[in-house]
PDB file of C-alpha atoms in Angstrom:
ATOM      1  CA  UNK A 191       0.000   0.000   0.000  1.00 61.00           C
ATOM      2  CA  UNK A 192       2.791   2.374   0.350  1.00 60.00           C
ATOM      3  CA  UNK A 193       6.483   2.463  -0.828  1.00 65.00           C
ATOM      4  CA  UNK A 194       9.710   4.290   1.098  1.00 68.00           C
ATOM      5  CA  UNK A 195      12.919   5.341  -0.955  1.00 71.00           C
ATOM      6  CA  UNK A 196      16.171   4.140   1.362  1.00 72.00           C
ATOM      7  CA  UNK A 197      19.473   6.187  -0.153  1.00 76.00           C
ATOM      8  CA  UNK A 198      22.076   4.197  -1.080  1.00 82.00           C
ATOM      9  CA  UNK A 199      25.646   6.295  -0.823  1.00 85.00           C
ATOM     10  CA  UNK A 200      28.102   5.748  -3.659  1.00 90.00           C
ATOM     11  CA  UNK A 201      31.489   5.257  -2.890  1.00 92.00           C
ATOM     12  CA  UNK A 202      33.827   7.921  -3.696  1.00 95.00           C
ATOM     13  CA  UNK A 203      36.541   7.426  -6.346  1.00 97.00           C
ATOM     14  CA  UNK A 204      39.732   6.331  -4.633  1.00 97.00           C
ATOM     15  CA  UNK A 205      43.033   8.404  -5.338  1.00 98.00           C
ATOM     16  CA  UNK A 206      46.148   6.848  -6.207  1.00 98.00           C
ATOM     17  CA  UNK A 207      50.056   7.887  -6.934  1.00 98.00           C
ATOM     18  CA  UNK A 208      51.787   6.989  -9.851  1.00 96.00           C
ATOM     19  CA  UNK A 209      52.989   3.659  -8.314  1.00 92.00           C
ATOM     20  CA  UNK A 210      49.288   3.045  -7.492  1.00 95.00           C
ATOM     21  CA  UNK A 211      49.947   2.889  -3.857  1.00 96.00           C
ATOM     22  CA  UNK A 212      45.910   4.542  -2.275  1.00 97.00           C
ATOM     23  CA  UNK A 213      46.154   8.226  -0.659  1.00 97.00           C
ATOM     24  CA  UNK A 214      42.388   9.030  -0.551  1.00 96.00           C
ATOM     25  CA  UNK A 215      40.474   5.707   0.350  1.00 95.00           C
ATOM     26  CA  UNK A 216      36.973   4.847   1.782  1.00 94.00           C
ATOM     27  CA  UNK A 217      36.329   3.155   5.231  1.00 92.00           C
ATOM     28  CA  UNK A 218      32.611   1.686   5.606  1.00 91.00           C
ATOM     29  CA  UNK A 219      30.579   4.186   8.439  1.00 90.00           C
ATOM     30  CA  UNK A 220      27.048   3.794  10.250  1.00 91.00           C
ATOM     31  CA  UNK A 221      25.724   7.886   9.780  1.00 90.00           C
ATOM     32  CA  UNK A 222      22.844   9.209  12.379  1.00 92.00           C
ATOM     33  CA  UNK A 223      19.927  10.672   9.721  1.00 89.00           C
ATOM     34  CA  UNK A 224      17.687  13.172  10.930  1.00 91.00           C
ATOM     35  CA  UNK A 225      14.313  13.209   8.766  1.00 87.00           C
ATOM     36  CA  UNK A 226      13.393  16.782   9.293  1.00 87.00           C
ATOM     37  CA  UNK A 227      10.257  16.256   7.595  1.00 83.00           C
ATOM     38  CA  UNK A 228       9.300  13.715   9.913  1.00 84.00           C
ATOM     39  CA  UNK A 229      10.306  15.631  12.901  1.00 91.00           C
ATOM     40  CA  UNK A 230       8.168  18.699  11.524  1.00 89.00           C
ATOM     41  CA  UNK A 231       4.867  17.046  11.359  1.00 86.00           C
ATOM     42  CA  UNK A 232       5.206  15.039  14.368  1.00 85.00           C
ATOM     43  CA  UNK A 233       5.220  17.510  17.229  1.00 87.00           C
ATOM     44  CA  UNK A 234       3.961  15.228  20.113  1.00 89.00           C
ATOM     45  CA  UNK A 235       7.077  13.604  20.015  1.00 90.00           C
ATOM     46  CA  UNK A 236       9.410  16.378  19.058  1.00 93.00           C
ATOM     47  CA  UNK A 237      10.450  16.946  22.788  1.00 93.00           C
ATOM     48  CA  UNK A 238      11.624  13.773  22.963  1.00 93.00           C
ATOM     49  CA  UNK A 239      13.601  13.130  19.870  1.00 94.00           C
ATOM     50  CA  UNK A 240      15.274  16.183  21.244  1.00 95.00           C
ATOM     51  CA  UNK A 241      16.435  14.846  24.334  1.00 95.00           C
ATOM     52  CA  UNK A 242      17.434  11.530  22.883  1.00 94.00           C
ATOM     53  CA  UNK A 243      19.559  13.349  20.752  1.00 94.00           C
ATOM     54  CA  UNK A 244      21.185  15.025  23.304  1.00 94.00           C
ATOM     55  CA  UNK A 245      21.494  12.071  25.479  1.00 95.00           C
ATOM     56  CA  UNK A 246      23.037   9.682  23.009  1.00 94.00           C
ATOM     57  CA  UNK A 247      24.901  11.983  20.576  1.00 94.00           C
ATOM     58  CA  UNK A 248      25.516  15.278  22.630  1.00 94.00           C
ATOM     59  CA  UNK A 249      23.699  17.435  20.419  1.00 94.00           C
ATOM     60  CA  UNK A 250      21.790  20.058  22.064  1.00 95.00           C
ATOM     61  CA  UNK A 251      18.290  20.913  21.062  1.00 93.00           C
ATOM     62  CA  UNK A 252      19.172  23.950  19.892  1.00 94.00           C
ATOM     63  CA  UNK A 253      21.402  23.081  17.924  1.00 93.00           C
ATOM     64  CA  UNK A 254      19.122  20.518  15.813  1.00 92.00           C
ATOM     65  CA  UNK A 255      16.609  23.877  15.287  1.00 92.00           C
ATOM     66  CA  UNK A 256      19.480  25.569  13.962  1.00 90.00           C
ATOM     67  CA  UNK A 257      20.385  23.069  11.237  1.00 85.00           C
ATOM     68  CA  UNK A 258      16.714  23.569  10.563  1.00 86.00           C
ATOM     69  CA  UNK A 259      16.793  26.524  10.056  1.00 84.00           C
ATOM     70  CA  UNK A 260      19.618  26.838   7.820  1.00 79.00           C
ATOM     71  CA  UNK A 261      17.845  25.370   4.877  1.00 74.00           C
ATOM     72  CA  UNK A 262      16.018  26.604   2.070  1.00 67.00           C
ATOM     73  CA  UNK A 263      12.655  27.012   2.363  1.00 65.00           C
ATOM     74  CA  UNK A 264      12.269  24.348  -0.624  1.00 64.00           C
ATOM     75  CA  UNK A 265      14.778  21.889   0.768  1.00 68.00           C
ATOM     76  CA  UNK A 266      13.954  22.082   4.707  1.00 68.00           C
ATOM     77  CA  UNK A 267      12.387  18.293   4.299  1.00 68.00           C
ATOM     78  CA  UNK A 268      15.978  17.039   3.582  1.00 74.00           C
ATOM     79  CA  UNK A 269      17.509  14.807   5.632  1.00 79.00           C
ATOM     80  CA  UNK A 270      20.619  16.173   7.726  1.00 86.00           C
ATOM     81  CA  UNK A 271      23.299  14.243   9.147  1.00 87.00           C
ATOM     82  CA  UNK A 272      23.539  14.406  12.556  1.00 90.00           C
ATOM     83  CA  UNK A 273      26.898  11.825  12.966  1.00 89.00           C
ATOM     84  CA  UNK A 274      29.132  11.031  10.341  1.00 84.00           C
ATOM     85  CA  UNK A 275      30.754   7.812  12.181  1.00 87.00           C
ATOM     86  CA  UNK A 276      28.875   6.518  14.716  1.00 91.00           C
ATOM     87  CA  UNK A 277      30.313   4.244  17.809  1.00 91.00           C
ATOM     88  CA  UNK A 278      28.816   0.939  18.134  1.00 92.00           C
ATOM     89  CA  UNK A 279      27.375   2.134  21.661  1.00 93.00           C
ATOM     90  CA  UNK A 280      25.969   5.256  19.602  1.00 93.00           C
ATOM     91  CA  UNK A 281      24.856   2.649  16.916  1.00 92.00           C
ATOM     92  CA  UNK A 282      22.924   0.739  19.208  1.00 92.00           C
ATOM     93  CA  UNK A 283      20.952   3.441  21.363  1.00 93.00           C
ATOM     94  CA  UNK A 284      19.767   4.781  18.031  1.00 91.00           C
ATOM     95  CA  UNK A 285      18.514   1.623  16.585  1.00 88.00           C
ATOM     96  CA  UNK A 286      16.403   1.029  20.221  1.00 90.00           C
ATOM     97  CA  UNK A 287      14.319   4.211  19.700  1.00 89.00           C
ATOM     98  CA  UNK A 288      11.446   4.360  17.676  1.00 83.00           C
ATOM     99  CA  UNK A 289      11.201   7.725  16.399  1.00 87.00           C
ATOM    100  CA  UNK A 290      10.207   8.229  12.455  1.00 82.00           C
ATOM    101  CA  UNK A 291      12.441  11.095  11.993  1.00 89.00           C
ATOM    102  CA  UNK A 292      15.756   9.351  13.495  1.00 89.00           C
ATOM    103  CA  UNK A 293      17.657   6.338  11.643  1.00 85.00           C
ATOM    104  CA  UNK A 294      20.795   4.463  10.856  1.00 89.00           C
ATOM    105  CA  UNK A 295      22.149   4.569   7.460  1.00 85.00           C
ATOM    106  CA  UNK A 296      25.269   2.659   6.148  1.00 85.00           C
ATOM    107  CA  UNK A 297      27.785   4.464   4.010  1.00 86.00           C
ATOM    108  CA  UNK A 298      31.375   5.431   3.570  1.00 88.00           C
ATOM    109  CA  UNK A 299      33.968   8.256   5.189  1.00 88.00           C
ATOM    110  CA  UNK A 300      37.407   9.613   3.678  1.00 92.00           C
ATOM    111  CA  UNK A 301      40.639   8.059   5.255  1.00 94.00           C
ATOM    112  CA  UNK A 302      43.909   9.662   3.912  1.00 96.00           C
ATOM    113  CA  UNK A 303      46.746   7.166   5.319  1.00 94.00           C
ATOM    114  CA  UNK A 304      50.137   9.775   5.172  1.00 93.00           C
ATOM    115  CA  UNK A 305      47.363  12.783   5.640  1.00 92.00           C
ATOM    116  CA  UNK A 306      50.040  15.526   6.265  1.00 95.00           C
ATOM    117  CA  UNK A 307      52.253  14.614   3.506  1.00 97.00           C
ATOM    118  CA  UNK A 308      49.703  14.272   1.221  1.00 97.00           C
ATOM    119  CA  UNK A 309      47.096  17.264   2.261  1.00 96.00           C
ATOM    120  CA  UNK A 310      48.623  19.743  -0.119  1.00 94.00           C
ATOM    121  CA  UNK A 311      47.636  17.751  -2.957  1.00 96.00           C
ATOM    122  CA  UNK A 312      44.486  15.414  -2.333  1.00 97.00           C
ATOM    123  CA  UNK A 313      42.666  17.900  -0.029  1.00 96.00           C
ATOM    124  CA  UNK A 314      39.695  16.593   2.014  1.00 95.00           C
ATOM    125  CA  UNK A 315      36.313  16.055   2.035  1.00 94.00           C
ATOM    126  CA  UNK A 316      32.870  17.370   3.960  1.00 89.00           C
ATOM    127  CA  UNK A 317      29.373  17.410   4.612  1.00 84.00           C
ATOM    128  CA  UNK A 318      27.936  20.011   2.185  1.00 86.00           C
ATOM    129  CA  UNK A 319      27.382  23.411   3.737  1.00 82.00           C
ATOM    130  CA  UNK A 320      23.495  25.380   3.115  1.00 77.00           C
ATOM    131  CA  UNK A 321      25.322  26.912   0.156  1.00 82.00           C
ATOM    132  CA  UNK A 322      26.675  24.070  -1.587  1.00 84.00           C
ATOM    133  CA  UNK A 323      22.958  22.301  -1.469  1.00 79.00           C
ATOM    134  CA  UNK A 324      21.785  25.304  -3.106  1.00 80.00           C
ATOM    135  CA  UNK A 325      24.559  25.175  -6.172  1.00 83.00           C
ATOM    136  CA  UNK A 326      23.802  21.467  -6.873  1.00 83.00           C
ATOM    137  CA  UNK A 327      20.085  20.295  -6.506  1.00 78.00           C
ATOM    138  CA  UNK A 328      21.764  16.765  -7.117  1.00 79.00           C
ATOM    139  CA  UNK A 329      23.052  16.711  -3.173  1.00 82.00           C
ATOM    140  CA  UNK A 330      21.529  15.860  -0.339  1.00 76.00           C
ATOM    141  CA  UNK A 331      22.702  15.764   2.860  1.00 73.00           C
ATOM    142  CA  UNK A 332      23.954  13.194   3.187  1.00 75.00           C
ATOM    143  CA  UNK A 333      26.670  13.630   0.991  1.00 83.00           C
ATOM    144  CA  UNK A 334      30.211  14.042   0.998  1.00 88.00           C
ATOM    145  CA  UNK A 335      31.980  16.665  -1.579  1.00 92.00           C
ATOM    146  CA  UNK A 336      35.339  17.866  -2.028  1.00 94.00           C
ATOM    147  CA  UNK A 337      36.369  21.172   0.351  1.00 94.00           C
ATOM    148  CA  UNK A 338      39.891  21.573  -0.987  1.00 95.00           C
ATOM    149  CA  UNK A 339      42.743  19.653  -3.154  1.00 96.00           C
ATOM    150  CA  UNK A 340      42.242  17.682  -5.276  1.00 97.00           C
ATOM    151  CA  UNK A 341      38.639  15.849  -4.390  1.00 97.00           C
ATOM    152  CA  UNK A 342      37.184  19.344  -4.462  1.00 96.00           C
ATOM    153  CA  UNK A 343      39.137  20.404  -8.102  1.00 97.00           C
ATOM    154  CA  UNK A 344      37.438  16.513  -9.548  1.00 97.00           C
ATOM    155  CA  UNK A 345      34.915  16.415  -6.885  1.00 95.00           C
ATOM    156  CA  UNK A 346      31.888  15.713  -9.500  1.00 92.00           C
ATOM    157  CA  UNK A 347      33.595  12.709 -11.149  1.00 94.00           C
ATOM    158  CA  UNK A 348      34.867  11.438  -7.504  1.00 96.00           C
ATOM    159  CA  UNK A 349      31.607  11.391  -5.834  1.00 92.00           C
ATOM    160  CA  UNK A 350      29.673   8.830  -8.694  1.00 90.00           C
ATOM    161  CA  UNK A 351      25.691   9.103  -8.596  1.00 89.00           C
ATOM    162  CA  UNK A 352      23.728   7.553  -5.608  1.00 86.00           C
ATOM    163  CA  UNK A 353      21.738   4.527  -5.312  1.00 87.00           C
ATOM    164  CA  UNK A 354      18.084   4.033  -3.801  1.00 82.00           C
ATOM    165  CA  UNK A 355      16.228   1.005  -2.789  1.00 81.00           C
ATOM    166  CA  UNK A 356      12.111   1.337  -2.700  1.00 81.00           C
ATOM    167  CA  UNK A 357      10.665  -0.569   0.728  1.00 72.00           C
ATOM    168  CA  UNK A 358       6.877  -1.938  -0.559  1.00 78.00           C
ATOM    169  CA  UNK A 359       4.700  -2.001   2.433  1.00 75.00           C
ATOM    170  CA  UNK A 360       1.105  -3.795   2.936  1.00 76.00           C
ATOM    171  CA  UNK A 361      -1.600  -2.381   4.932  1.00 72.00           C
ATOM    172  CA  UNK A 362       0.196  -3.031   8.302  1.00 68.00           C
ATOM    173  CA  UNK A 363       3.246  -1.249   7.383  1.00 64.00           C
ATOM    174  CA  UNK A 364       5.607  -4.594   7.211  1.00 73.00           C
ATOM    175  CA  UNK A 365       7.848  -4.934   4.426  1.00 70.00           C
ATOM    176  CA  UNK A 366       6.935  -7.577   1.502  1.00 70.00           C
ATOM    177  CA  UNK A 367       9.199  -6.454  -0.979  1.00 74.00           C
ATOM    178  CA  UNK A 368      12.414  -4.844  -1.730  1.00 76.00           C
ATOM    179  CA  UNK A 369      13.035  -3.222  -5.446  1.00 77.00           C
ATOM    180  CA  UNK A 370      16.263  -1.761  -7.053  1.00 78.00           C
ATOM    181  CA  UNK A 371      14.869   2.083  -8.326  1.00 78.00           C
ATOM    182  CA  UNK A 372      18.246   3.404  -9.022  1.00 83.00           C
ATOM    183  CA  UNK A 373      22.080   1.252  -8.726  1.00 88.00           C
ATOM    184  CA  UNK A 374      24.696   3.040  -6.946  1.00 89.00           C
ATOM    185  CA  UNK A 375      27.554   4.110  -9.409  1.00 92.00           C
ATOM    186  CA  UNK A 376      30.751   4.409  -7.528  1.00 92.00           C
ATOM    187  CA  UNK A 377      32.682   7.684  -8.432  1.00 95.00           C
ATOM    188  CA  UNK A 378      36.085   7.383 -11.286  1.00 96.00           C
ATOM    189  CA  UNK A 379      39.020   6.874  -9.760  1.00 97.00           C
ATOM    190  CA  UNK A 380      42.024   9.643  -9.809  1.00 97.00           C
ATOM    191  CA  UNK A 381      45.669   8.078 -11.076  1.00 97.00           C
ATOM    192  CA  UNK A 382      48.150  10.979 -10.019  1.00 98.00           C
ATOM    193  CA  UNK A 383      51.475  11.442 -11.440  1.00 98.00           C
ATOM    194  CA  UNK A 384      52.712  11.965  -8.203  1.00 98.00           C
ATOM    195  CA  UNK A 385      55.449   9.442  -6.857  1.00 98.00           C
ATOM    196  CA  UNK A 386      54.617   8.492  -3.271  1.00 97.00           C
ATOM    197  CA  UNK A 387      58.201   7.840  -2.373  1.00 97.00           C
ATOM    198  CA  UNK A 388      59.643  10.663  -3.223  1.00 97.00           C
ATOM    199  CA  UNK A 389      56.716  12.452  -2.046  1.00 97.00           C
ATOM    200  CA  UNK A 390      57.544  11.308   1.345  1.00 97.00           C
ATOM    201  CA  UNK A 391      61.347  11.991   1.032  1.00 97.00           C
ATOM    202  CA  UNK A 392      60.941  15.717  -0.020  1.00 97.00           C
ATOM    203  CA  UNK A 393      58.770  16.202   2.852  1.00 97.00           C
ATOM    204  CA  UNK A 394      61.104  15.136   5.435  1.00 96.00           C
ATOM    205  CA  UNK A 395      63.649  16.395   3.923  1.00 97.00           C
ATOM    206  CA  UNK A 396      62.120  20.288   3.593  1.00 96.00           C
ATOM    207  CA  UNK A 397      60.836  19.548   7.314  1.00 96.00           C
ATOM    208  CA  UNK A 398      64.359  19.376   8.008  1.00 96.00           C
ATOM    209  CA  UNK A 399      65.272  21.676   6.371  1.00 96.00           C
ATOM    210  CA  UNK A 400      62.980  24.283   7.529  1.00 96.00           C
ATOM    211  CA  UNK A 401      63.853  23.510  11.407  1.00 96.00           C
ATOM    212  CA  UNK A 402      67.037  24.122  10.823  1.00 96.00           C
ATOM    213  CA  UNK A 403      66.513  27.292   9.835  1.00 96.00           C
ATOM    214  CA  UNK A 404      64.175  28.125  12.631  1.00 96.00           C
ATOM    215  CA  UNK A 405      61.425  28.316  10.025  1.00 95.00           C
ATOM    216  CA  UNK A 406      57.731  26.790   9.645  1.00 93.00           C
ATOM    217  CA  UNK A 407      56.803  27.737   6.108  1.00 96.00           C
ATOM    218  CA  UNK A 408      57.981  27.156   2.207  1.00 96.00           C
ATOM    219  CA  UNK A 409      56.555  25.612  -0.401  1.00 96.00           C
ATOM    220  CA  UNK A 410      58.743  22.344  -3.058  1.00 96.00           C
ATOM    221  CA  UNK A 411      57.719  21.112  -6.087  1.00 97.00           C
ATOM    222  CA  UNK A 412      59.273  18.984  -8.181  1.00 97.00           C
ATOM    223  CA  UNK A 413      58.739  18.430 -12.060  1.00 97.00           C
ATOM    224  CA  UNK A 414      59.572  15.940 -14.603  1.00 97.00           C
ATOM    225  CA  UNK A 415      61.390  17.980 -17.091  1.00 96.00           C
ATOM    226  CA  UNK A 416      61.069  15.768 -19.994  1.00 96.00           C
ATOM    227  CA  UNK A 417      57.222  16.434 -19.720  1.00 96.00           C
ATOM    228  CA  UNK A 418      56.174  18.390 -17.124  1.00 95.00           C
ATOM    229  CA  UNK A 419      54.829  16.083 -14.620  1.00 97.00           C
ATOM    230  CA  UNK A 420      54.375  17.113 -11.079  1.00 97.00           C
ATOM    231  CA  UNK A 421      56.255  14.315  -8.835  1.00 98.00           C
ATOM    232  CA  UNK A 422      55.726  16.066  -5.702  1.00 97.00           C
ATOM    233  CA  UNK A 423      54.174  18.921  -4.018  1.00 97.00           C
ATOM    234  CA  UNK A 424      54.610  20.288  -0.630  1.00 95.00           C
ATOM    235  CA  UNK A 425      53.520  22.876   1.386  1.00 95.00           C
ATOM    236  CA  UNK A 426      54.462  24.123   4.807  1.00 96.00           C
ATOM    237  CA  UNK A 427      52.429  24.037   7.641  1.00 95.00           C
ATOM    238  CA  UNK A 428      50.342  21.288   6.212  1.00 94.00           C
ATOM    239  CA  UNK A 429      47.724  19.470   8.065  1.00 94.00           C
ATOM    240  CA  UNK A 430      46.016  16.435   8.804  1.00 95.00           C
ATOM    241  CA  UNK A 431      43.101  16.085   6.681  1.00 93.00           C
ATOM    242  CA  UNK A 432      41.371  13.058   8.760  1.00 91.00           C
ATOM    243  CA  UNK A 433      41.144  16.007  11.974  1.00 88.00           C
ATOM    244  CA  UNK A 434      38.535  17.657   9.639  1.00 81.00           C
ATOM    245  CA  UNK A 435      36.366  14.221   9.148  1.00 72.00           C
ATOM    246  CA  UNK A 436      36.908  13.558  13.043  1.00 66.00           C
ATOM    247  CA  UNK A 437      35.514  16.775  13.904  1.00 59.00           C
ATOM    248  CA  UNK A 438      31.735  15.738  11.710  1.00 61.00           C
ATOM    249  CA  UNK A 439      31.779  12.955  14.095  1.00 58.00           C
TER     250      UNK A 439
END
């Protein structure tokens, strides 16, 4: 009697060096959803989604009304993403309740193994801000797109096209059948001319060097001058691009 669309995420396209050794890779994540159209026209139990949010994840109500009120008139039904990685204790408390506008989803995170040495090239990803939903009608969010690097310069061919599976429900709600709508189409893949050796000696190296000279900042590059291929890039301070997927926890 009724059907329910569940979003499958596509994998993003992994990211390799010229030796095809992986720095941008995907790790498999349980994400908290928030159905804010669900929430909306359920009010009786609004209060206590609210504190069950609080209790389990540490989000305070207000905060959930502002991410509310950040959207678009026309896209305030979209889901938000309330935890990017939940903890198996997180995991479980969720899947006890019984709200409609909370569930678990399965999908995938960014992990960048040699982060710092690679950050000035690959970038990192990130839950897409009010602005970047209004840009792309294609995103939800529950998306991940590229904030910098690399996955934001090829962020459209990196993130593929999601999937969605339709739910068919009889009269009483219980699931008899489970179609296909749409397959999930994993994102293309990035081969780099970048050799991750070297890569990993010029950063030492120029880390060295910089200390030594009482120094923080500078920038290397080196080029293939036969044809122009960039073998490394660096660029002081760099960062750790995983902090920035730790801190959408």
């Amino acid at each position: 009697n009724s059907s329910e669309l569940e979003r499958l995420q596509a994998p993003r396209g992994l990211i390799f060096a010229r030796n095809g050794e992986v720095l941008s890779e995907n790790q498999p994540v349980f994400l908290a959803i928030f159905k804010t159209s669900e929430f909306l026209k359920d009010e009786p139990t609004q209060e206590k989604t609210l504190a069950s949010l609080r209790d389990v994840l540490g989000i305070e109500p207000q905060e959930v009304w502002n991410l509310i009120k950040e959207r678009d008139q026309e896209r305030i039904g979209d889901p938000i993403v309330l935890s990017a990685d939940l903890s198996q204790s997180e995991l479980i408390q969720l899947k006890s309740l019984n709200f409609s506008s909370l569930f678990v989803q399965s999908g995938f995170k960014r992990n960048y193994p040699d982060g710092p040495i690679f950050s000035s090239i690959v970038g990192y990803t990130g839950l897409p801000t009010a602005e970047d939903l209004r840009e792309n009608t294609e995103l939800t969010g529950g998306d991940f797109v590229g904030k910098s690097g690399l996955e934001a310069l090829y962020d459209q061919n990196l993130r593929g096209k999601n999937g969605f599976l339709a739910h068919l429900r009889d009269a009483k709600g219980k699931i008899f059948e489970e179609k296909n709508e749409r397959p999930v189409e994993g994102g293309t893949a990035l081969n780099l001319t970048i050799d991750a050796e070297f890569q990993r000696y010029f950063y030492r190296r120029m880390q060295e060097g910089l200390a030594s000279l009482g120094r923080n900042s500078g920038v290397g590059l080196a080029l293939n001058p036969r044809n122009g291929e960039v073998l490394a890039l660096i660029n002081f301070p760099s960062y750790d691009p995983n902090i920035f997927l730790a801190s959408q926890k």
